[in-house]
Amino acid sequence: QVQLVESGGGLVQPGGSLRLSCAASGSIFGINAMGWYRQAPGHQRELVASITSGGNTNYADSVKGRFTISRDNAKNTVYLQMNSLKPEDTAVYYCNAGIRTTMGQILSRNYGDYWGQGTQVTVSS
């Protein structure tokens, strides 16, 4: 069984910084892309940033230049460094990853889709 455990959320003033972490644990045969999504009250969940196993990154326009996604493949961990935070960044942030957990997935070259439990980020003065 695989778990994604997030940490690092909290309350921060506008202009401040936070660093989110998400560690995958369990029976893992490989991890494909990893990413961060967020969902604010009354809004749909949206992609914030993603990173491939090779390190290629993608960002939502609203966070470009302020957020940086990175990963440590040896630790099965993805990070989201958030700088210059704005009140509109307030949301629950979710970690997502494509993970292989079975020989069947290795043979079929497929990945399962896994989500973390979410961590609250609140930007307010």
Short mmCIF file of C-alpha atoms in Angstrom, two decimals:
data_model
loop_
_atom_site.label_atom_id
_atom_site.label_comp_id
_atom_site.label_asym_id
_atom_site.label_seq_id
_atom_site.Cartn_x
_atom_site.Cartn_y
_atom_site.Cartn_z
CA GLN A 1 0.00 0.00 0.00
CA VAL A 2 1.32 3.42 -0.97
CA GLN A 3 0.87 6.64 0.96
CA LEU A 4 1.64 10.23 0.07
CA VAL A 5 2.18 12.34 3.17
CA GLU A 6 2.29 16.12 2.86
CA SER A 7 3.74 18.63 5.30
CA GLY A 8 4.68 22.28 5.50
CA GLY A 9 1.37 24.09 5.21
CA GLY A 10 0.29 26.85 7.55
CA LEU A 11 -0.56 30.51 7.98
CA VAL A 12 1.70 33.12 6.40
CA GLN A 13 1.46 36.84 5.73
CA PRO A 14 1.28 38.19 2.17
CA GLY A 15 4.73 38.30 0.66
CA GLY A 16 5.93 35.44 2.83
CA SER A 17 7.20 31.98 1.94
CA LEU A 18 6.34 28.38 2.67
CA ARG A 19 7.85 25.07 1.58
CA LEU A 20 5.62 22.06 1.09
CA SER A 21 6.95 18.50 1.12
CA CYS A 22 5.31 15.27 0.00
CA ALA A 23 6.90 11.90 0.67
CA ALA A 24 5.76 8.66 -0.95
CA SER A 25 6.12 5.47 1.06
CA GLY A 26 5.19 1.83 0.69
CA SER A 27 5.85 -0.80 -1.92
CA ILE A 28 7.11 1.37 -4.78
CA PHE A 29 8.62 0.07 -8.01
CA GLY A 30 8.87 3.48 -9.67
CA ILE A 31 7.45 6.99 -9.72
CA ASN A 32 6.55 8.89 -12.86
CA ALA A 33 5.44 12.51 -12.76
CA MET A 34 4.73 14.21 -9.44
CA GLY A 35 2.75 17.38 -8.92
CA TRP A 36 0.95 19.79 -6.68
CA TYR A 37 -2.70 20.77 -7.06
CA ARG A 38 -4.78 23.17 -5.00
CA GLN A 39 -8.43 23.73 -4.28
CA ALA A 40 -9.89 26.89 -2.79
CA PRO A 41 -13.43 27.01 -1.36
CA GLY A 42 -15.97 27.19 -4.17
CA HIS A 43 -13.38 26.45 -6.83
CA GLN A 44 -12.31 23.36 -8.76
CA ARG A 45 -9.05 21.66 -8.04
CA GLU A 46 -6.32 23.09 -10.27
CA LEU A 47 -2.79 22.13 -11.22
CA VAL A 48 -0.16 24.31 -9.58
CA ALA A 49 3.04 22.65 -10.77
CA SER A 50 4.32 19.31 -11.99
CA ILE A 51 7.68 17.65 -12.52
CA THR A 52 8.59 14.59 -14.57
CA SER A 53 10.92 11.84 -13.44
CA GLY A 54 13.60 13.50 -15.58
CA GLY A 55 13.13 16.90 -13.95
CA ASN A 56 11.08 18.75 -16.56
CA THR A 57 8.71 21.21 -14.89
CA ASN A 58 5.40 22.85 -15.68
CA TYR A 59 3.68 25.70 -13.81
CA ALA A 60 0.32 27.38 -13.75
CA ASP A 61 0.58 30.92 -15.11
CA SER A 62 -0.59 32.31 -11.75
CA VAL A 63 2.47 30.95 -9.92
CA LYS A 64 5.24 31.28 -12.51
CA GLY A 65 8.23 33.12 -11.11
CA ARG A 66 7.02 32.67 -7.51
CA PHE A 67 6.79 28.89 -6.98
CA THR A 68 9.45 26.26 -7.63
CA ILE A 69 8.80 22.52 -7.77
CA SER A 70 11.61 20.03 -7.21
CA ARG A 71 12.01 16.36 -6.34
CA ASP A 72 14.45 14.03 -4.65
CA ASN A 73 14.11 10.69 -6.40
CA ALA A 74 16.23 8.89 -3.79
CA LYS A 75 13.74 9.96 -1.11
CA ASN A 76 10.58 9.62 -3.25
CA THR A 77 9.80 13.20 -2.26
CA VAL A 78 8.51 16.24 -4.10
CA TYR A 79 8.77 19.81 -2.84
CA LEU A 80 7.00 23.08 -3.59
CA GLN A 81 8.83 26.26 -2.60
CA MET A 82 6.32 29.09 -2.52
CA ASN A 83 7.60 32.67 -2.40
CA SER A 84 5.87 36.04 -2.62
CA LEU A 85 2.63 34.45 -1.46
CA LYS A 86 -0.64 36.23 -2.13
CA PRO A 87 -4.05 35.90 -0.46
CA GLU A 88 -5.34 34.25 -3.63
CA ASP A 89 -2.88 31.40 -3.05
CA THR A 90 -4.97 30.35 -0.06
CA ALA A 91 -6.19 26.80 -0.63
CA VAL A 92 -5.78 23.18 0.33
CA TYR A 93 -2.72 21.89 -1.50
CA TYR A 94 -2.66 18.26 -2.65
CA CYS A 95 0.27 16.15 -3.75
CA ASN A 96 -0.20 13.79 -6.72
CA ALA A 97 2.04 11.11 -8.18
CA GLY A 98 2.00 8.32 -10.71
CA ILE A 99 3.41 5.27 -8.92
CA ARG A 100 4.08 1.67 -9.90
CA THR A 101 3.32 -0.77 -7.11
CA THR A 102 3.00 -4.11 -8.92
CA MET A 103 4.88 -6.26 -11.39
CA GLY A 104 1.82 -6.06 -13.62
CA GLN A 105 2.22 -2.31 -13.86
CA ILE A 106 5.90 -2.71 -14.70
CA LEU A 107 5.11 -5.19 -17.49
CA SER A 108 2.28 -3.03 -18.84
CA ARG A 109 4.23 0.21 -18.35
CA ASN A 110 1.37 1.73 -16.37
CA TYR A 111 1.25 3.82 -13.21
CA GLY A 112 -1.39 4.15 -10.53
CA ASP A 113 -2.68 7.61 -9.61
CA TYR A 114 -2.15 8.54 -5.95
CA TRP A 115 -3.13 11.58 -3.89
CA GLY A 116 -2.08 12.97 -0.56
CA GLN A 117 -4.54 14.03 2.14
CA GLY A 118 -4.01 17.74 1.55
CA THR A 119 -2.39 20.51 3.57
CA GLN A 120 -3.94 23.93 4.24
CA VAL A 121 -2.10 27.05 3.11
CA THR A 122 -3.56 30.34 4.32
CA VAL A 123 -2.14 33.69 3.22
CA SER A 124 -3.54 36.48 5.34
CA SER A 125 -2.45 39.51 7.32
#
